[in-house]
mmCIF file of C-alpha atoms and ligand atoms in Angstrom:
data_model
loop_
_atom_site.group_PDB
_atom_site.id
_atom_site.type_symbol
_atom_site.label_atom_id
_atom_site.label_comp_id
_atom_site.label_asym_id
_atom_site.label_seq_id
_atom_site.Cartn_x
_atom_site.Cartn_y
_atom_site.Cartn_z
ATOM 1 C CA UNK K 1 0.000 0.000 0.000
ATOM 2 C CA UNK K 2 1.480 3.585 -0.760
ATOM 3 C CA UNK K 3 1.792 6.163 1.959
ATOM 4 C CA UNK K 4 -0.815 8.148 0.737
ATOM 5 C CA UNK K 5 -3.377 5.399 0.134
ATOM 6 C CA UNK K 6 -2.564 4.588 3.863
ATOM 7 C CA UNK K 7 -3.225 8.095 5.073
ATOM 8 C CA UNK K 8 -6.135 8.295 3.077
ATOM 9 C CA UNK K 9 -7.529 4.715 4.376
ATOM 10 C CA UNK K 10 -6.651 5.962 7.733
ATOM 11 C CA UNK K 11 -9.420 9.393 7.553
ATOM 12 C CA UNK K 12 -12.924 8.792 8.741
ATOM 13 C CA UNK K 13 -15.547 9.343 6.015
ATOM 14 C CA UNK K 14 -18.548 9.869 8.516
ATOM 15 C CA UNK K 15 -18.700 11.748 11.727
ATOM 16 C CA UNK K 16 -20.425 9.975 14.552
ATOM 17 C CA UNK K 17 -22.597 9.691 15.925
ATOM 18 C CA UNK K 18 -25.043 10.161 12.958
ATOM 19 C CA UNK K 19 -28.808 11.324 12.923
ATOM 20 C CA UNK K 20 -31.365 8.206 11.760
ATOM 21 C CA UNK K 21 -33.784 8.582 8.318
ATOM 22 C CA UNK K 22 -36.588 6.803 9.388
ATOM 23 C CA UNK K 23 -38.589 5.966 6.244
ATOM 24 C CA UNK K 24 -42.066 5.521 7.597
ATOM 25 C CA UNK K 25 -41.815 9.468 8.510
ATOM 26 C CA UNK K 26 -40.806 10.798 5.395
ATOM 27 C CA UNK K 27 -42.553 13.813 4.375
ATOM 28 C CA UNK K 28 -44.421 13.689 0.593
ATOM 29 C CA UNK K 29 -43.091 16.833 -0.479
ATOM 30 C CA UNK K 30 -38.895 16.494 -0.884
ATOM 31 C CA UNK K 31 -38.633 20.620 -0.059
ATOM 32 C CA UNK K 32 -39.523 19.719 2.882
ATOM 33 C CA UNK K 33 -37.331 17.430 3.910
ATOM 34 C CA UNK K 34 -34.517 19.739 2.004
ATOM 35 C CA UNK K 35 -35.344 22.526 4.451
ATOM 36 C CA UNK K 36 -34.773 20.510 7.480
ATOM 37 C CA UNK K 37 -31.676 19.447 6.463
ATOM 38 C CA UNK K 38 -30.723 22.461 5.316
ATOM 39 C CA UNK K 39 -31.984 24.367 8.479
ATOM 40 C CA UNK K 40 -29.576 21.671 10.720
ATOM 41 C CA UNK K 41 -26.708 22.760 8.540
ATOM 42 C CA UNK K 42 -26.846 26.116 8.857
ATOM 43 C CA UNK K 43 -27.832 25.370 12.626
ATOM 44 C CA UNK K 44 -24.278 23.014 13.247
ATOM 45 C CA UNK K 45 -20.758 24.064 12.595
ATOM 46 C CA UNK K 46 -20.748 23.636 8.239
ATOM 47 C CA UNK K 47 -18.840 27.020 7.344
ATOM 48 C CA UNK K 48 -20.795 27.083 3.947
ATOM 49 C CA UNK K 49 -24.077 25.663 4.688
ATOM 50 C CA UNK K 50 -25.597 27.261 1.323
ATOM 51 C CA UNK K 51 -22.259 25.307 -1.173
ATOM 52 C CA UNK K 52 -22.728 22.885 -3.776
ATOM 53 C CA UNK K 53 -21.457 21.501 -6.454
ATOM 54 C CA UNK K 54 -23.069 22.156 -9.747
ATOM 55 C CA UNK K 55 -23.065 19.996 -12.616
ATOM 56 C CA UNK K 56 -23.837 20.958 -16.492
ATOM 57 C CA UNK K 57 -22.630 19.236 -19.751
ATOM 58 C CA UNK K 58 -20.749 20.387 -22.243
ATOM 59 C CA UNK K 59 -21.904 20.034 -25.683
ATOM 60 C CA UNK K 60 -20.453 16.975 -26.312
ATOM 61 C CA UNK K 61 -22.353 15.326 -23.550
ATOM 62 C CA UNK K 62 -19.098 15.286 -21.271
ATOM 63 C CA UNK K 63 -20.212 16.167 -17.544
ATOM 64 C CA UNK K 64 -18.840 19.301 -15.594
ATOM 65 C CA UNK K 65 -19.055 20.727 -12.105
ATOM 66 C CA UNK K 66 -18.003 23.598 -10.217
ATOM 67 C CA UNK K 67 -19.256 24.740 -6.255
ATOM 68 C CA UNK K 68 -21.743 27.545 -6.658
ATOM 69 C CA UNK K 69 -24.159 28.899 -3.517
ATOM 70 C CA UNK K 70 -27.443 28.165 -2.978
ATOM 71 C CA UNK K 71 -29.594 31.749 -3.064
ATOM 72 C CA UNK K 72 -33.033 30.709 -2.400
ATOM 73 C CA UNK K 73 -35.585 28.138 -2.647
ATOM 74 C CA UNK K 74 -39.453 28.814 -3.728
ATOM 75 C CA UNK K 75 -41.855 27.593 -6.556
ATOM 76 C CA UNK K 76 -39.144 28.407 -9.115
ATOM 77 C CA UNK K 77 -37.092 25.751 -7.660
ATOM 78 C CA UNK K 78 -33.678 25.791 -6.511
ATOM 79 C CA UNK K 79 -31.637 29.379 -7.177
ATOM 80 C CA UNK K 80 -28.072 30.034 -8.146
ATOM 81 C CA UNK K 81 -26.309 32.693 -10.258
ATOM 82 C CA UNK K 82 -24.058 33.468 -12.293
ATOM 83 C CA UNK K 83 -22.668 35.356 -15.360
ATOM 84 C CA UNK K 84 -24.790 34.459 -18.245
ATOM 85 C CA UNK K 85 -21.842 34.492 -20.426
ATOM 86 C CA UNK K 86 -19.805 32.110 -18.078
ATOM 87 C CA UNK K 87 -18.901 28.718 -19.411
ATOM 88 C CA UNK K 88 -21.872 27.280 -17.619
ATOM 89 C CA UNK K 89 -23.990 29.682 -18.399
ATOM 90 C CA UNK K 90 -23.506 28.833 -22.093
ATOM 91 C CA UNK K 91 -23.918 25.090 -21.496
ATOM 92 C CA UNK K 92 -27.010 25.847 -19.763
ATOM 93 C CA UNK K 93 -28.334 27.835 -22.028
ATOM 94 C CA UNK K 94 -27.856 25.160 -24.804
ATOM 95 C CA UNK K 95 -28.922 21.979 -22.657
ATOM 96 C CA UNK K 96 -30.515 23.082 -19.449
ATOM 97 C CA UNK K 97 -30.618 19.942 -17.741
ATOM 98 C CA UNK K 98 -28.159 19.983 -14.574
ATOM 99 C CA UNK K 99 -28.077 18.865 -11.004
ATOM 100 C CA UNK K 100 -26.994 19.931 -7.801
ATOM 101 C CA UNK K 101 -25.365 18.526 -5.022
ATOM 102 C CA UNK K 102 -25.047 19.339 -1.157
ATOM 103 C CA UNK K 103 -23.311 17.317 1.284
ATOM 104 C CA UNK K 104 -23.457 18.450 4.912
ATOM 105 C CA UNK K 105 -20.185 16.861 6.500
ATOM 106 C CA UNK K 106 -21.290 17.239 10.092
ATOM 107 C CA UNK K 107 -24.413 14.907 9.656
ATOM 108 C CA UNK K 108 -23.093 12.258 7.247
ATOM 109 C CA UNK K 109 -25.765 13.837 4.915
ATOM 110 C CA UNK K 110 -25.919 14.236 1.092
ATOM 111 C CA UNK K 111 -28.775 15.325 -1.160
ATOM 112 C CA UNK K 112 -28.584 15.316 -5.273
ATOM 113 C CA UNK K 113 -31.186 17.477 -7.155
ATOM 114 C CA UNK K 114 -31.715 16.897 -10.925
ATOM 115 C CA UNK K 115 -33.663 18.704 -13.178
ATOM 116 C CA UNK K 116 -33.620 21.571 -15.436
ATOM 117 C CA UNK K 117 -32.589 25.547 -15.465
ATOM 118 C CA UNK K 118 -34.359 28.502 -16.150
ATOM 119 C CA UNK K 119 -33.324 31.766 -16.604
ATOM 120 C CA UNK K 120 -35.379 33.809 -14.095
ATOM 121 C CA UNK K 121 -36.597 37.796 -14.623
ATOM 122 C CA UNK K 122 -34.227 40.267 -15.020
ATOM 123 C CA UNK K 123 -35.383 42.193 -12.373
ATOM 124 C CA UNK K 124 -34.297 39.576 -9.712
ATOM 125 C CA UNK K 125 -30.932 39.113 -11.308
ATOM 126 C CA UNK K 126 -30.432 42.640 -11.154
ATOM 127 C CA UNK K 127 -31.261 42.754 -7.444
ATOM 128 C CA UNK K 128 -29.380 39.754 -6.825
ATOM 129 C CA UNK K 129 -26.365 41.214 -8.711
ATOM 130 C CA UNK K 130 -27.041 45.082 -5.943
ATOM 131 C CA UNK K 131 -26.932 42.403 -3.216
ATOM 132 C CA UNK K 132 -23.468 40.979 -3.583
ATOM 133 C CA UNK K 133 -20.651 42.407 -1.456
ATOM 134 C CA UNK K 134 -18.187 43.848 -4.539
ATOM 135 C CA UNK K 135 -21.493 45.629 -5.688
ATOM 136 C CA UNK K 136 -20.408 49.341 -6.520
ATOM 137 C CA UNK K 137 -23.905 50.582 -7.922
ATOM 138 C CA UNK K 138 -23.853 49.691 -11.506
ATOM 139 C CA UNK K 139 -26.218 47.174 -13.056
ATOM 140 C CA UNK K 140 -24.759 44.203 -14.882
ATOM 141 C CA UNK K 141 -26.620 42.635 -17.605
ATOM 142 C CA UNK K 142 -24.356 39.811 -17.757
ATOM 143 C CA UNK K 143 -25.289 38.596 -14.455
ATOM 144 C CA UNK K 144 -28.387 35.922 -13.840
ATOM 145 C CA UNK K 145 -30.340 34.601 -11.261
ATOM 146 C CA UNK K 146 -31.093 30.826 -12.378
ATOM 147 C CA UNK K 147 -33.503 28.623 -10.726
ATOM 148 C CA UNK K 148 -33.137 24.629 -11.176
ATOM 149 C CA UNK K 149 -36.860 23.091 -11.472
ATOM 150 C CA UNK K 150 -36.514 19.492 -9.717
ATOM 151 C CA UNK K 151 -37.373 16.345 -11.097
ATOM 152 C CA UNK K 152 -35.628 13.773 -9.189
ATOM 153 C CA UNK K 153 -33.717 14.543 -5.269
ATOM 154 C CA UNK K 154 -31.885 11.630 -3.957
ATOM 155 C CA UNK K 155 -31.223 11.896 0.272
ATOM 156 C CA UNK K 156 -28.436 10.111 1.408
ATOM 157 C CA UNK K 157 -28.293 9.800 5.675
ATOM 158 C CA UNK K 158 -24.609 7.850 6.489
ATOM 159 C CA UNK K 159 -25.085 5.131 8.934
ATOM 160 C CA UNK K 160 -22.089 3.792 11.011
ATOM 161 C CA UNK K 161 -23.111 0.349 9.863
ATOM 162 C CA UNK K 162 -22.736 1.377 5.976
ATOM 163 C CA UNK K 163 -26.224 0.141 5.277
ATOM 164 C CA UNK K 164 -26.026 3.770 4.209
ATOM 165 C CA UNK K 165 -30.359 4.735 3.743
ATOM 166 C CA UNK K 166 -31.195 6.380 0.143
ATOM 167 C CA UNK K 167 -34.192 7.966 -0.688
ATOM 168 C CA UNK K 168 -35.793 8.984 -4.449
ATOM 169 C CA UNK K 169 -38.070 11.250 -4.733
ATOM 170 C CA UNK K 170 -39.298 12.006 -8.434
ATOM 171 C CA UNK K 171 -41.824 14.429 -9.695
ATOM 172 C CA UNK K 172 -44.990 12.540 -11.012
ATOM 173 C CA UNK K 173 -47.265 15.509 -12.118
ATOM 174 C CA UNK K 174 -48.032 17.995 -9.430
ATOM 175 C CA UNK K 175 -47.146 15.276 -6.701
ATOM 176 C CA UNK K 176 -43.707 13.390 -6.080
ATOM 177 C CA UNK K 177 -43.644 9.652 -5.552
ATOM 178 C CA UNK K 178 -40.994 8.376 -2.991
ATOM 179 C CA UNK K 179 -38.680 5.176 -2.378
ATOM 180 C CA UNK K 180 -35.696 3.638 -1.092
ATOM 181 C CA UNK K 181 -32.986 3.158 -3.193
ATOM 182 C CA UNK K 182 -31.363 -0.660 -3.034
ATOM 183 C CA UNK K 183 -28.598 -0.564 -5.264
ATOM 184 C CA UNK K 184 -25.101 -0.239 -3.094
ATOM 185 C CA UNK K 185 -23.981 2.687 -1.457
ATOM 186 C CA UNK K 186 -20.273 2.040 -0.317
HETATM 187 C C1 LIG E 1 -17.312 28.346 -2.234
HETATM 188 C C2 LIG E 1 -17.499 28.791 -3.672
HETATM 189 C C3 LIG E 1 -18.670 29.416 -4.045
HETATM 190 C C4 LIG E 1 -18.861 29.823 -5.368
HETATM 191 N N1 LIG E 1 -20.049 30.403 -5.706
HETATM 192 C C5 LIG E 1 -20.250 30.783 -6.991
HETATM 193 C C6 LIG E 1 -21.532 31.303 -7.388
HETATM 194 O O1 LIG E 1 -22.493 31.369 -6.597
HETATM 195 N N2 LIG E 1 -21.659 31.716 -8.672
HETATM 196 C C7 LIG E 1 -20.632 31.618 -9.587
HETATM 197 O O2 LIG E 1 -20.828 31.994 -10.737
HETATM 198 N N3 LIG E 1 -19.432 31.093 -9.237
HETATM 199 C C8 LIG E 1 -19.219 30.672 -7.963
HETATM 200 N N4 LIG E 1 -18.020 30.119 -7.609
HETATM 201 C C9 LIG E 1 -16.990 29.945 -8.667
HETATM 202 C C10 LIG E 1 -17.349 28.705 -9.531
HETATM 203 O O3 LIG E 1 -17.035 27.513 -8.813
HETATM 204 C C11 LIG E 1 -16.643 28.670 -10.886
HETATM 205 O O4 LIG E 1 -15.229 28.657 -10.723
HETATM 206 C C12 LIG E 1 -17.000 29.860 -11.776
HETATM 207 O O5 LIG E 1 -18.392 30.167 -11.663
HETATM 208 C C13 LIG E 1 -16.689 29.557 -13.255
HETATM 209 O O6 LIG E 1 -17.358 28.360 -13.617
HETATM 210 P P1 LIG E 1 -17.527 27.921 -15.160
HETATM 211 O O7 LIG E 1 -16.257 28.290 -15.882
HETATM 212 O O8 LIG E 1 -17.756 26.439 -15.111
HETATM 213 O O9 LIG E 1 -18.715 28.663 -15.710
HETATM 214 C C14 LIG E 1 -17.823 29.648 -6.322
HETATM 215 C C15 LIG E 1 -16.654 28.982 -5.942
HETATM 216 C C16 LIG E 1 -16.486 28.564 -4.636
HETATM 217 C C17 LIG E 1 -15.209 27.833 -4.261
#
């Protein structure tokens, strides 16, 4: 074994101990259940609660991710922004499908949301953009508030046992349908 594959063997990967998923009280709507876990993030000791990692594609299908910061959540769906003329906002604007994902170190938690990117109003980029620290009063029509529309969340809870429990939610119409995922989880 090399010396860093020992090191590396020799790091926890979950705290402990670790807060219990119990299926039977799931709620049916996954925002829900986002906003609690959210809530106990920015609650604990996670420095950047509101990080992510975001993932687009590139036009050749190959998949690419960057950490951006959550800005809000409402019927939109899930905010973010960025420069329109970034590199991902040119991938998004030619295949808007991307996902996010949180993971929330302190609680062995990890949530993935999937779906697809709109560009919201120019009047809430434009506020977004006189909100940021480095604002000095000018507008910037390059900058936009984004909001990812979920249609799949997976919830991942660590368990000390590694019987790790995984939860689905995906959009069916105006309702979501919810289920435990099987397949391994490491
Ligand atoms: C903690 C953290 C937060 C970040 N938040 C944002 C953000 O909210 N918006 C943004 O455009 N870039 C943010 N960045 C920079 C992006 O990760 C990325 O480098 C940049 O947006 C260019 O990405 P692109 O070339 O893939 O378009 C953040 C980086 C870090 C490390």
């Amino acid at each position: 074994m090399s010396d860093l594959e020992s090191r590396l063997r020799s790091l926890p990967a979950f705290p402990h101990p670790l807060p219990v998923l119990h299926e039977a009280e799931l709620p049916a709507d996954p925002d829900v259940l986002f906003r609690e876990w959210l809530d106990a993030a920015i609650s604990g000791t996670e420095r950047q609660p509101h990080a992510m990692a975001f993932a687009s594609l590139q036009a050749d299908g190959t998949p690419v991710v960057r950490t951006l910061i959550l800005k809000d959540i409402d019927a939109d769906g899930y905010h973010f922004s960025t420069h329109r003329t970034s590199r991902k906002g040119g991938e998004l604007a030619a295949d808007p499908r991307c996902s996010m994902l949180f993971f929330w170190r302190e609680f062995g938690r990890q949530v993935r949301v999937t779906g697809t990117a709109v560009a919201l109003a120019d009047v809430v980029s434009q506020r977004d953009w006189s909100e940021r620290p480095s604002y000095t009063g000018s507008p910037n029509s390059d900058w936009q508030r984004y909001a990812l529309r979920p249609d799949t969340f997976e919830f991942m809870q660590a368990r000390e046992d590694r019987q790790h429990t995984r939860i689905e939610y995906v959009r069916a119409g105006s309702d979501w349908q919810h289920a435990a995922v099987r397949t391994p989880a490491g």
